[in-house]
Structures are given as structure tokens and as C-alpha cells.
mmCIF file with all atom_site columns, C-alpha atoms in Angstrom:
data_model
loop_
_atom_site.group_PDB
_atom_site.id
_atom_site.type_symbol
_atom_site.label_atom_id
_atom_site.label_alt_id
_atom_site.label_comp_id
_atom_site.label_asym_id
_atom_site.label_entity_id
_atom_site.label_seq_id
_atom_site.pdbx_PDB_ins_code
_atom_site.Cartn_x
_atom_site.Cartn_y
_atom_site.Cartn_z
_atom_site.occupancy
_atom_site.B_iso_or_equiv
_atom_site.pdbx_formal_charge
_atom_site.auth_seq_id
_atom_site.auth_comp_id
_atom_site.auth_asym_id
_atom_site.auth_atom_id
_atom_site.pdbx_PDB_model_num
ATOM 1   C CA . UNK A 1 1   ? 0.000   0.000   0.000  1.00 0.00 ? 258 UNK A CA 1
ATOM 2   C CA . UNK A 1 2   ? 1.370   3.134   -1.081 1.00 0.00 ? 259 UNK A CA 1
ATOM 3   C CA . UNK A 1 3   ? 1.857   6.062   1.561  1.00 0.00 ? 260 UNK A CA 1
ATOM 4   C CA . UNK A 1 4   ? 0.950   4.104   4.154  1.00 0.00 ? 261 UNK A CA 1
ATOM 5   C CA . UNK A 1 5   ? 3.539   3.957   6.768  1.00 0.00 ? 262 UNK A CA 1
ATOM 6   C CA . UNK A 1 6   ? 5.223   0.487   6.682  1.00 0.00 ? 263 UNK A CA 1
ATOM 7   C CA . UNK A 1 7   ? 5.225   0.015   10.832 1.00 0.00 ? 264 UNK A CA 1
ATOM 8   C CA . UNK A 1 8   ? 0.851   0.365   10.398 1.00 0.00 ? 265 UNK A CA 1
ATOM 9   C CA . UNK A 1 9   ? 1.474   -2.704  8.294  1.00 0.00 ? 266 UNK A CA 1
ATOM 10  C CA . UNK A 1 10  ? 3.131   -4.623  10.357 1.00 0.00 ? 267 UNK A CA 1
ATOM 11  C CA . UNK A 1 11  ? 1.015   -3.706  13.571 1.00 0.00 ? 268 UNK A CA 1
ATOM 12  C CA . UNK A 1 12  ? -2.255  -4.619  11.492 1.00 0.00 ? 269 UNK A CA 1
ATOM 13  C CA . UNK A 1 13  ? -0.521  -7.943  9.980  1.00 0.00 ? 270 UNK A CA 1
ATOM 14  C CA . UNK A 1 14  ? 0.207   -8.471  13.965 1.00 0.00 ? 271 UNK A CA 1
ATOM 15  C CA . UNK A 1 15  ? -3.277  -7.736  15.074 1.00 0.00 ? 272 UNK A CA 1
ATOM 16  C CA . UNK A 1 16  ? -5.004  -10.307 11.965 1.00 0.00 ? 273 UNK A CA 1
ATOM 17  C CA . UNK A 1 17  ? -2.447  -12.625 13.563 1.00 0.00 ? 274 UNK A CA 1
ATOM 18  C CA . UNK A 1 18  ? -3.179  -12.045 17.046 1.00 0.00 ? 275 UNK A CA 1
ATOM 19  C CA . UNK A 1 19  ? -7.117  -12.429 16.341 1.00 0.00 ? 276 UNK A CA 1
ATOM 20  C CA . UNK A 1 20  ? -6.619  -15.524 14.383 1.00 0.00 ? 277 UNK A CA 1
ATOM 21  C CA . UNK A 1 21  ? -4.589  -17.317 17.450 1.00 0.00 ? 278 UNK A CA 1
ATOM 22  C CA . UNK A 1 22  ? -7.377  -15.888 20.122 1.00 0.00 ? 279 UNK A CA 1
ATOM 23  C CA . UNK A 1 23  ? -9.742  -17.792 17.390 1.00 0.00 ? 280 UNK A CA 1
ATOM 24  C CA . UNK A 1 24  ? -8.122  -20.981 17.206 1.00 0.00 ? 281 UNK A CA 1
ATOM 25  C CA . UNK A 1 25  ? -7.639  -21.232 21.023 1.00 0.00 ? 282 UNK A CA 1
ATOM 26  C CA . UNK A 1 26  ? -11.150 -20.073 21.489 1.00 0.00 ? 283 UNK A CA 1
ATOM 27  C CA . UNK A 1 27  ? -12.242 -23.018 18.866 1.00 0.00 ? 284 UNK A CA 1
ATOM 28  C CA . UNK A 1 28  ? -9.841  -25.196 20.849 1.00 0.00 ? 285 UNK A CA 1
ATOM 29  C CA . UNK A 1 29  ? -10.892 -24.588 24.270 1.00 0.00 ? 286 UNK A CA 1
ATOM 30  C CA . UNK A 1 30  ? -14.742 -24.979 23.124 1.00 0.00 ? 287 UNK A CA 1
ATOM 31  C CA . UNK A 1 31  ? -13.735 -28.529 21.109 1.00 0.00 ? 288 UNK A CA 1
ATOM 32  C CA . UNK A 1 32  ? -11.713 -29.653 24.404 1.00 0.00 ? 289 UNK A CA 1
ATOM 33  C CA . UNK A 1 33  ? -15.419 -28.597 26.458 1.00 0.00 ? 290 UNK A CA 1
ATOM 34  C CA . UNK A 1 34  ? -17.651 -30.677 24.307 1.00 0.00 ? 291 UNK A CA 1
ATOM 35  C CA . UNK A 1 35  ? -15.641 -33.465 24.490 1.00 0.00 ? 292 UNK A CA 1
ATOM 36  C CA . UNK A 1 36  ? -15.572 -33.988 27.967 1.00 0.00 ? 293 UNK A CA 1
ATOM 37  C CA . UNK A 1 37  ? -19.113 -33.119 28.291 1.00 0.00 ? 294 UNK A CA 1
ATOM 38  C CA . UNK A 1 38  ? -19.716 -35.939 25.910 1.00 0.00 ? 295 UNK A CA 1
ATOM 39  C CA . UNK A 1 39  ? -17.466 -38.112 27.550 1.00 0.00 ? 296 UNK A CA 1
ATOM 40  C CA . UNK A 1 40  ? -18.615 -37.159 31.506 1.00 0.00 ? 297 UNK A CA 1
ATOM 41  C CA . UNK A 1 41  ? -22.404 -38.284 29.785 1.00 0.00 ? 298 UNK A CA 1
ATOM 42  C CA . UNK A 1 42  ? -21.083 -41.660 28.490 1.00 0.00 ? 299 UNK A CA 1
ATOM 43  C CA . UNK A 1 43  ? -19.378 -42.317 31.482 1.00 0.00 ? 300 UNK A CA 1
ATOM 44  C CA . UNK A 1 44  ? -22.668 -41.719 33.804 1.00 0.00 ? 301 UNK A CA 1
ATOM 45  C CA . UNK A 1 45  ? -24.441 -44.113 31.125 1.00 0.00 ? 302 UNK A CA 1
ATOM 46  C CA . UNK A 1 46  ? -21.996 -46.761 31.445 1.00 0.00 ? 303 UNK A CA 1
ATOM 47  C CA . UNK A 1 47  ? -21.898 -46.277 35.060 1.00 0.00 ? 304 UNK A CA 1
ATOM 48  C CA . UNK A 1 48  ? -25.775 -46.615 34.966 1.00 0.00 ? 305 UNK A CA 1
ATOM 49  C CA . UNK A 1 49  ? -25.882 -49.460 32.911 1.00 0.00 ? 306 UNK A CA 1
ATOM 50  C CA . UNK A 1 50  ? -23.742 -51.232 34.874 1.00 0.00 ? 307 UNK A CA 1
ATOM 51  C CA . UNK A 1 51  ? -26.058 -50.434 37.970 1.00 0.00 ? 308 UNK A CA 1
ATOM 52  C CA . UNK A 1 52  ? -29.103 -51.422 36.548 1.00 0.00 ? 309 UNK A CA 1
ATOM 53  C CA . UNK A 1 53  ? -27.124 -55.281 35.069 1.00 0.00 ? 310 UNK A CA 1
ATOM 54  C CA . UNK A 1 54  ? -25.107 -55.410 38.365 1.00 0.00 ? 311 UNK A CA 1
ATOM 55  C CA . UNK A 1 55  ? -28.956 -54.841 40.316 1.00 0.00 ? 312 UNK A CA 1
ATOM 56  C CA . UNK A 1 56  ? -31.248 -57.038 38.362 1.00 0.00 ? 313 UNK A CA 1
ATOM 57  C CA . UNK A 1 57  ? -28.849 -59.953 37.157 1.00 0.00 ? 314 UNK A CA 1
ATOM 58  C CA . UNK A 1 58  ? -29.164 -61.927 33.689 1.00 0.00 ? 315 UNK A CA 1
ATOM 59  C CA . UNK A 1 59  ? -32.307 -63.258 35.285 1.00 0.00 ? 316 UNK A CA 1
ATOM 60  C CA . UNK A 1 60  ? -33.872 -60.479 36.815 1.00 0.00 ? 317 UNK A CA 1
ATOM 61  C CA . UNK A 1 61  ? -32.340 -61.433 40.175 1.00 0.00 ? 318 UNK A CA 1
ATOM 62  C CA . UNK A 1 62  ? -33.006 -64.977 40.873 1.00 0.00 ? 319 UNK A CA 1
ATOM 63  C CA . UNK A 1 63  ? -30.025 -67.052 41.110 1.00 0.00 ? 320 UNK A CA 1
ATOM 64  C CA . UNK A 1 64  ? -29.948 -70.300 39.846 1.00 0.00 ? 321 UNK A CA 1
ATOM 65  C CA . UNK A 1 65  ? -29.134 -73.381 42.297 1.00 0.00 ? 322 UNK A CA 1
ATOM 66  C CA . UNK A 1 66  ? -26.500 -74.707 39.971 1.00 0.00 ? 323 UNK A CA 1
ATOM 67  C CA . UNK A 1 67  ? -24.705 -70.931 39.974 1.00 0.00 ? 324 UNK A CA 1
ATOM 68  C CA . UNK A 1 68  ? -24.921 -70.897 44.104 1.00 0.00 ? 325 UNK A CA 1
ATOM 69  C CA . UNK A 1 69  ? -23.489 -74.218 44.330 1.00 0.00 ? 326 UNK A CA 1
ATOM 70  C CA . UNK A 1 70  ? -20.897 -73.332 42.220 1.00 0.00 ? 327 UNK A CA 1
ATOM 71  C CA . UNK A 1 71  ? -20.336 -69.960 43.955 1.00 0.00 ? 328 UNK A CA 1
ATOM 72  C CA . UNK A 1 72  ? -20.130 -71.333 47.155 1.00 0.00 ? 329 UNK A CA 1
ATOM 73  C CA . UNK A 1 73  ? -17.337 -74.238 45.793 1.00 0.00 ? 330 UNK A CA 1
ATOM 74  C CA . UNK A 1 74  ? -15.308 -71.468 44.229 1.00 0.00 ? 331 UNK A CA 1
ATOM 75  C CA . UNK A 1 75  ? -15.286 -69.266 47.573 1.00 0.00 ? 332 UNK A CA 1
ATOM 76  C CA . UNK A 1 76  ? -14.756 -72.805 49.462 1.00 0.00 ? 333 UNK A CA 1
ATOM 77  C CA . UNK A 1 77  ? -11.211 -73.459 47.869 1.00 0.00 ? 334 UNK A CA 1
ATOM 78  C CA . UNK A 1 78  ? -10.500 -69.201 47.312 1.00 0.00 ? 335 UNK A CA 1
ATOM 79  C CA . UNK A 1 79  ? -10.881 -69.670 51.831 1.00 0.00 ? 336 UNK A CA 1
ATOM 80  C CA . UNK A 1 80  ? -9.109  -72.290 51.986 1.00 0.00 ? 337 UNK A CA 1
ATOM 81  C CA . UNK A 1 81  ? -6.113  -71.259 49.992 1.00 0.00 ? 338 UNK A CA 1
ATOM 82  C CA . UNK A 1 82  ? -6.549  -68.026 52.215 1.00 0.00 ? 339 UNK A CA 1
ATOM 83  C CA . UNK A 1 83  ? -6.168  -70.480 55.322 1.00 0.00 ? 340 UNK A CA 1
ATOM 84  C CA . UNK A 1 84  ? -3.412  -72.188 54.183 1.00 0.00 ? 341 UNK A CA 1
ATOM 85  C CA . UNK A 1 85  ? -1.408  -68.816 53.053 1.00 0.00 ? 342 UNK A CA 1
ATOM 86  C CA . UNK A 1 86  ? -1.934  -67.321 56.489 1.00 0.00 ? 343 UNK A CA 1
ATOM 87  C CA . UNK A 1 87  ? -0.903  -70.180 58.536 1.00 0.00 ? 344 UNK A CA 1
ATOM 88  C CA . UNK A 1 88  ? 2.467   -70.199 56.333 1.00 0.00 ? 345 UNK A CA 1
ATOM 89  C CA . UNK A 1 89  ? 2.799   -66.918 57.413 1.00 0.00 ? 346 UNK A CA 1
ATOM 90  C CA . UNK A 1 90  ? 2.285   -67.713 61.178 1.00 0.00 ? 347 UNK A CA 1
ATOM 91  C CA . UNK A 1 91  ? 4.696   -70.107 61.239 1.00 0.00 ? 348 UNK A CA 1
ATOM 92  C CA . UNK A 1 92  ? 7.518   -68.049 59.276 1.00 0.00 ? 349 UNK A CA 1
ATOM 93  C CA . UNK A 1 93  ? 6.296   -65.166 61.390 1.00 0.00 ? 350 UNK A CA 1
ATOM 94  C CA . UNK A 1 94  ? 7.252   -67.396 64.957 1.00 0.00 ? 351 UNK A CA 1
ATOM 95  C CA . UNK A 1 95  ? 10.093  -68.995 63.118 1.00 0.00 ? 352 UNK A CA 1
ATOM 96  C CA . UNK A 1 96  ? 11.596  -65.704 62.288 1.00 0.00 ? 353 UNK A CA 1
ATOM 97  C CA . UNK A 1 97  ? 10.830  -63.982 65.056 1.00 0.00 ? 354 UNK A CA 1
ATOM 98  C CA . UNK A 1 98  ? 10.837  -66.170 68.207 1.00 0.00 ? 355 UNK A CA 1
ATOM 99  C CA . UNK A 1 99  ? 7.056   -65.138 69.004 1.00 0.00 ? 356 UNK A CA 1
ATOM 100 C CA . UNK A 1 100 ? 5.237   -67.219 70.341 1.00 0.00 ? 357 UNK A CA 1
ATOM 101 C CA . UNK A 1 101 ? 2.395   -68.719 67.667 1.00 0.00 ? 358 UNK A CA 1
ATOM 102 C CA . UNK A 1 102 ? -0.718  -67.254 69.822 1.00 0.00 ? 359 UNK A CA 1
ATOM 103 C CA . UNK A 1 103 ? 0.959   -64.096 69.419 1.00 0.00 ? 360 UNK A CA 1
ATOM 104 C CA . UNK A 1 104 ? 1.783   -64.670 66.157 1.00 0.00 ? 361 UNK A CA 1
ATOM 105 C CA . UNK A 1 105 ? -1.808  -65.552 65.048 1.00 0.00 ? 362 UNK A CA 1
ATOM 106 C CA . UNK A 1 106 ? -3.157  -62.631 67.064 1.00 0.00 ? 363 UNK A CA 1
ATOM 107 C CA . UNK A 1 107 ? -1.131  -59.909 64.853 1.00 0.00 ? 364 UNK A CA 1
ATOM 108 C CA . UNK A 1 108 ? -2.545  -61.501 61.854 1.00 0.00 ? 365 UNK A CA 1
ATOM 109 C CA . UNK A 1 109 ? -6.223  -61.760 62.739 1.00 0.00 ? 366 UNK A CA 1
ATOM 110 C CA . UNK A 1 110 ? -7.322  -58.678 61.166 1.00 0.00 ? 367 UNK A CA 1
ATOM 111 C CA . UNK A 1 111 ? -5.716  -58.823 58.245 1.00 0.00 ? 368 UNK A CA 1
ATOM 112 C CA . UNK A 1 112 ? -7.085  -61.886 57.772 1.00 0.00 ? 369 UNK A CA 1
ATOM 113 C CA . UNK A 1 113 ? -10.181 -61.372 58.316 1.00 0.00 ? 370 UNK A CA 1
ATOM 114 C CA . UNK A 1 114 ? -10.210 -58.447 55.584 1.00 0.00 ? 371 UNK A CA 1
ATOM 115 C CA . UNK A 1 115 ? -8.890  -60.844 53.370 1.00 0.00 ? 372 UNK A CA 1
ATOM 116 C CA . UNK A 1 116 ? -11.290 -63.560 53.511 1.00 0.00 ? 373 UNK A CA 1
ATOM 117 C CA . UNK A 1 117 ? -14.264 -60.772 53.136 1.00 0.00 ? 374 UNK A CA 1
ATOM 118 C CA . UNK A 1 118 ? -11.846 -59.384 50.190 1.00 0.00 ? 375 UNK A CA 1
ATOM 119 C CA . UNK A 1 119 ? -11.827 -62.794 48.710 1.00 0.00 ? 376 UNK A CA 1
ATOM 120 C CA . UNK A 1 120 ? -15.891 -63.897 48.945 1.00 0.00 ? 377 UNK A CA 1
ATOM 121 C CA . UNK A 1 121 ? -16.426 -60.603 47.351 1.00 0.00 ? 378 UNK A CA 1
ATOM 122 C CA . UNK A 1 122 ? -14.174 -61.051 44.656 1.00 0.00 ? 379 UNK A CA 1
ATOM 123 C CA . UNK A 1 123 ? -15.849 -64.719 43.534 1.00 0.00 ? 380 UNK A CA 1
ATOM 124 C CA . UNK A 1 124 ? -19.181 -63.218 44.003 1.00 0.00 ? 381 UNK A CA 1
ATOM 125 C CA . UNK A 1 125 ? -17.749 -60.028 41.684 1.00 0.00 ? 382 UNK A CA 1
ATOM 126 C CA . UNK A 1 126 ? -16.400 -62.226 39.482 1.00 0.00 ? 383 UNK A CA 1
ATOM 127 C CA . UNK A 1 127 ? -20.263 -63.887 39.296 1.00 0.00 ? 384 UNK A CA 1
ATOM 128 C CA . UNK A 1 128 ? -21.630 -60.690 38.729 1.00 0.00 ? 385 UNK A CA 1
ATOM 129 C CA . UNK A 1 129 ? -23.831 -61.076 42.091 1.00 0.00 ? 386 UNK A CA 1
ATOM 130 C CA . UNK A 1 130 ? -24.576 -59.637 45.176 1.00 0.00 ? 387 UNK A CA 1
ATOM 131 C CA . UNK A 1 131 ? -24.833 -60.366 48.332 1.00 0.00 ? 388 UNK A CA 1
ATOM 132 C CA . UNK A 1 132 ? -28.489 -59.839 48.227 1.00 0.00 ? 389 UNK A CA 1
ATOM 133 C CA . UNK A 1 133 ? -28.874 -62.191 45.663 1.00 0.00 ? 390 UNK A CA 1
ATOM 134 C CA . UNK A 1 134 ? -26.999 -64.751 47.061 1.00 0.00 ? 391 UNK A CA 1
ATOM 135 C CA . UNK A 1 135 ? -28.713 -64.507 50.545 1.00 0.00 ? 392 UNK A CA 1
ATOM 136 C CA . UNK A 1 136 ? -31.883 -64.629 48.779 1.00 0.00 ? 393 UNK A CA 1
ATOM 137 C CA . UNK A 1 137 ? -30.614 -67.572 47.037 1.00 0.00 ? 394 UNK A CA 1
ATOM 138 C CA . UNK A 1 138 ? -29.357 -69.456 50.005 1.00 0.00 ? 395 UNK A CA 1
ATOM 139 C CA . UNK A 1 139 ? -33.026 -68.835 51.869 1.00 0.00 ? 396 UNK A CA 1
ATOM 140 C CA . UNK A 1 140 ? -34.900 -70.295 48.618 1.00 0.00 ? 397 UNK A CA 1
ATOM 141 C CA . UNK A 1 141 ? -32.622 -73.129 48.689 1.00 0.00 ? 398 UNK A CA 1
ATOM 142 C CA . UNK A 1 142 ? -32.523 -73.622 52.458 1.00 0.00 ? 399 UNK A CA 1
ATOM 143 C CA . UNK A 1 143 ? -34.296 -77.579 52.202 1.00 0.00 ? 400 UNK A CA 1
ATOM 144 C CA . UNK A 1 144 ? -31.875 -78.455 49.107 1.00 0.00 ? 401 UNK A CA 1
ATOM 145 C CA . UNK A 1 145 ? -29.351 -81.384 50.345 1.00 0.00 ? 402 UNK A CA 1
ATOM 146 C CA . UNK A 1 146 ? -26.631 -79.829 47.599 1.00 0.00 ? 403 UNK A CA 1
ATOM 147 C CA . UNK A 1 147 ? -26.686 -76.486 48.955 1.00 0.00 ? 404 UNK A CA 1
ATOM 148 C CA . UNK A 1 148 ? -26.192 -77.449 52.451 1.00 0.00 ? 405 UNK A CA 1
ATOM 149 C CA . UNK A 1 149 ? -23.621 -79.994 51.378 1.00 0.00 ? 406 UNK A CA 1
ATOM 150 C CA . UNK A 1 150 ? -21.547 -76.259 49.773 1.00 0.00 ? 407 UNK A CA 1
ATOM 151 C CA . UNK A 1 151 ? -22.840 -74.618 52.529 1.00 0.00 ? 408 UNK A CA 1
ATOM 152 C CA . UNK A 1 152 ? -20.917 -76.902 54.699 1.00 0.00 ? 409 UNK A CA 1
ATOM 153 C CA . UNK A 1 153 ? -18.012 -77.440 52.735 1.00 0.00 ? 410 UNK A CA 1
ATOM 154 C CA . UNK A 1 154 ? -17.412 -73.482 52.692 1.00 0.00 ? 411 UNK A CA 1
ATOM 155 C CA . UNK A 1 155 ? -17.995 -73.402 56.287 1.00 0.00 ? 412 UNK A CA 1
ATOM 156 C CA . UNK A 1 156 ? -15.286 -76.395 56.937 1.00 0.00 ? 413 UNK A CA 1
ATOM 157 C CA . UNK A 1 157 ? -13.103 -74.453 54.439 1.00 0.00 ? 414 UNK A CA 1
ATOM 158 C CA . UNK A 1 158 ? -13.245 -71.334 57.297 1.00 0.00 ? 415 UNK A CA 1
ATOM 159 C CA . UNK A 1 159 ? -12.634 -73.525 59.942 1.00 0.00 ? 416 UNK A CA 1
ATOM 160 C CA . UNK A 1 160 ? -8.991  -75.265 57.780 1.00 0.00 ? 417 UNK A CA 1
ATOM 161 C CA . UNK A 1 161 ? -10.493 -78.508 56.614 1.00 0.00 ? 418 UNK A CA 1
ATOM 162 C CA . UNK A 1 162 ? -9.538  -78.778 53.252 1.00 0.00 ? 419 UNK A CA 1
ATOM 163 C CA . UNK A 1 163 ? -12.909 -78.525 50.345 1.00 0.00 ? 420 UNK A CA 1
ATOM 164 C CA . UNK A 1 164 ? -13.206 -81.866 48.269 1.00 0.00 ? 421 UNK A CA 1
ATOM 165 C CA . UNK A 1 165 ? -11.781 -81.918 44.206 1.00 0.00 ? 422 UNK A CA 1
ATOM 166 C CA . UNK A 1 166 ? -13.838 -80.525 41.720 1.00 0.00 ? 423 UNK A CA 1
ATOM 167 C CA . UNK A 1 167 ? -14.333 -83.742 39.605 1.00 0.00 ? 424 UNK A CA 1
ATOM 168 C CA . UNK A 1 168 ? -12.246 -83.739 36.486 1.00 0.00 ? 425 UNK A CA 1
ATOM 169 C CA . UNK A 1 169 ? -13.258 -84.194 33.044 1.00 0.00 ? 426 UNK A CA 1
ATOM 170 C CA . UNK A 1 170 ? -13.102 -87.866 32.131 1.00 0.00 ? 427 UNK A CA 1
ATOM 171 C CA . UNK A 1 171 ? -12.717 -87.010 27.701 1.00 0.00 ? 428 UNK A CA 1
ATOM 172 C CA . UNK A 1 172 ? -11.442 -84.181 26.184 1.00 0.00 ? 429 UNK A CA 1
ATOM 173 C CA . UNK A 1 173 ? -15.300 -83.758 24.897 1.00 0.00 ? 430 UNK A CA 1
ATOM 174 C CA . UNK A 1 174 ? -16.357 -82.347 28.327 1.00 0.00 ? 431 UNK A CA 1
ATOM 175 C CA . UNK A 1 175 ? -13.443 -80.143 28.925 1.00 0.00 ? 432 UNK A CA 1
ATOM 176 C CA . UNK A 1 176 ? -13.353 -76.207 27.943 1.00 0.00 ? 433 UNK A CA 1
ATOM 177 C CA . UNK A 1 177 ? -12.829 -75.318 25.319 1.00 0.00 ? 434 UNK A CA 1
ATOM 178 C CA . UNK A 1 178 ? -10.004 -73.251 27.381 1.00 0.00 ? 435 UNK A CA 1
ATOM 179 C CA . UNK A 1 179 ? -8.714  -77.025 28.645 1.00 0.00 ? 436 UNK A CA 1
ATOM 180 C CA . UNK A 1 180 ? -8.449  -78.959 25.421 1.00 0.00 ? 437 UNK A CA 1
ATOM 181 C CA . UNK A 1 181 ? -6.021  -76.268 24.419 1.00 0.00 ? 438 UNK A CA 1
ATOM 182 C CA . UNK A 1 182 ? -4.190  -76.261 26.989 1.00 0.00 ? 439 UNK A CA 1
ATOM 183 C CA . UNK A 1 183 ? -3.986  -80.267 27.112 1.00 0.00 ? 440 UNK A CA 1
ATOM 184 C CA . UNK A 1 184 ? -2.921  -80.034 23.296 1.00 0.00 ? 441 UNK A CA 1
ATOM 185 C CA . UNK A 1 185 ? -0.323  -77.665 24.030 1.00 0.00 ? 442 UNK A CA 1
ATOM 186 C CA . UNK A 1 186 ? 0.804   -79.286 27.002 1.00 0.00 ? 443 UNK A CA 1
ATOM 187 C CA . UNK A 1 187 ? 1.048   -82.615 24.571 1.00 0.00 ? 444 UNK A CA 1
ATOM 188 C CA . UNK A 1 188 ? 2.741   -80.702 21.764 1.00 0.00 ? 445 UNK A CA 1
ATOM 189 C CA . UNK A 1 189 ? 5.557   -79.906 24.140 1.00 0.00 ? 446 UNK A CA 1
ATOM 190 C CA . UNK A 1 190 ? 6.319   -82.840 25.913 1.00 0.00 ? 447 UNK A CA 1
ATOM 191 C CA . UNK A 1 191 ? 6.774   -84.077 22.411 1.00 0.00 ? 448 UNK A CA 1
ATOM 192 C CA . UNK A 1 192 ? 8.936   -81.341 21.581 1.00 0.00 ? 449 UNK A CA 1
ATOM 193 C CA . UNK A 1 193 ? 11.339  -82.382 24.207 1.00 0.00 ? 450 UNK A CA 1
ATOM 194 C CA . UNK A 1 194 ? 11.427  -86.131 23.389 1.00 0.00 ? 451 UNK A CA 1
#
């Protein structure tokens, strides 16, 4: 532009620039808003969805006999593993130590405690059930022989005695799908190494 001074040029070129930056980080800061408002929503959907599942079960509620007896076999050996762990660490405890076991056992008490509530939960969690549902479970199945029998297996699990096998899979037909794999692989090595 002709006459014009040259340092008006620059300061307008400078202001055109400075506008168009305020207008991208205006665009940006708006873009960066909307997504987390969309992503806060889908989080308090998922979060509800998982609620309402977690609340009514697969079957609105009711839990199957077959799922409680399994339940209650799963938390059976998960106690009894717990058992087994802590008395280990008794004894290492007194060995190590010198104290006597009482003692010993005493220390460990509470955190043993919160670990066997830790580890019902987690089988239950891993079911996708509550402890409603399995209360409600245990009441409708209160006369059933099977129940009691898991019902008193998990109890003698508390108390140290060790739970009974699961049964294994006589063919490689009633095995997982998970299992015959394994097995295969497990036969594809050993002859590997012959």
C-alpha cells in the first residue's frame, strides 16, 4: 500500500495474527469442552448401565441353584487357599521372630479377616452377584441337600479342613474349550522335548 507507513502494516498484519490465534484457542478450548461433556455423559451411562445389570442380574435377580453351588465351591477353595497362606505366614512369622504362635496368630487376625471378606467378594464379583442375591438364594434353597452340602463345605473351608476336588473331566469332549487347548499344548511340548 502506497503512503501508508510500513510500521501500520506490520502492527495490522500483527493484530489479523493475534485475532486468528485468540480464534483458534477459542475453537480449541470450546472442542476440548464438548468433548468432555460428551465423555462425563457416556461415562454416567456406562456407570448406569452397569447399575441397573449389576442390580437385576441376567435373570432379573433370581439365582440359579447350579450358579450358588458353584459360587459357594469357588469361595470354598479361594478360603481355603486363604487359610493355608496365612498359617504359612504364622509359622515363618514365629520362626523368624521367636514369638510365640498365639501371638503370632493374634497380629494376623485382622488382616485376615479383611482378606477372607476381600476374597468372597471377589468370587461373588467375578459372578456378577450380590450379596443380596446370594442370601436370597441361600433362603430359597434352604431344604436343598446340595446347597447345604456347599454350605458346609465353605464353612469347613473357614474352619482349615480342606474342600473336596472338583471332579475332572473324564474325555477331552467335556473339557473347555479353554482345557483342550491347553492339554494339546501341554502334549505338543512334551513331544517337543522327546
Amino acid at each position: 500500500v502506497v503512503g501508508t507507513p510500513r510500521s501500520s502494516l506490520v502492527g495490522a498484519r500483527g493484530m489479523q495474527d493475534a485475532t486468528k490465534a485468540c480464534l483458534g484457542l477459542a475453537a480449541a478450548a470450546l472442542l476440548g469442552s464438548l468433548y468432555v461433556l460428551v465423555h462425563e455423559r457416556r461415562r454416567k451411562l456406562k456407570k448406569e448401565k452397569r447399575k441397573s445389570q449389576s442390580g437385576s442380574g441376567a435373570n432379573g435377580g433370581a439365582l440359579t441353584k447350579e450358579k450358588l453351588i458353584r459360587i459357594l465351591g469357588q469361595s470354598s477353595a479361594a478360603a481355603y487357599q486363604l487359610i493355608e497362606q496365612t498359617r504359612k505366614m504364622v509359622y515363618a512369622k514365629h520362626e523368624q521372630t521367636g514369638i510365640p504362635l498365639d501371638k503370632c496368630v493374634e497380629e494376623l487376625q485382622q488382616n485376615f479377616e479383611n482378606a477372607m471378606e476381600a476374597v468372597v467378594l471377589q468370587v461373588r464379583k467375578n459372578h456378577g452377584v450380590t450379596e443380596q442375591q446370594m442370601t436370597a438364594a441361600m433362603v430359597a434353597n434352604q431344604r436343598d441337600e446340595e446347597v447345604q452340602a456347599a454350605l458346609t463345605t465353605l464353612r469347613e473351608a473357614m474352619s482349615g479342613k480342606p474342600p473336596p476336588s472338583p471332579p475332572k473331566a473324564a474325555t477331552e469332549e467335556e473339557q473347555t474349550p479353554a482345557a483342550r487347548l491347553k492339554a494339546r499344548r501341554a502334549r505338543a511340548r512334551r513331544q517337543g522335548n522327546k
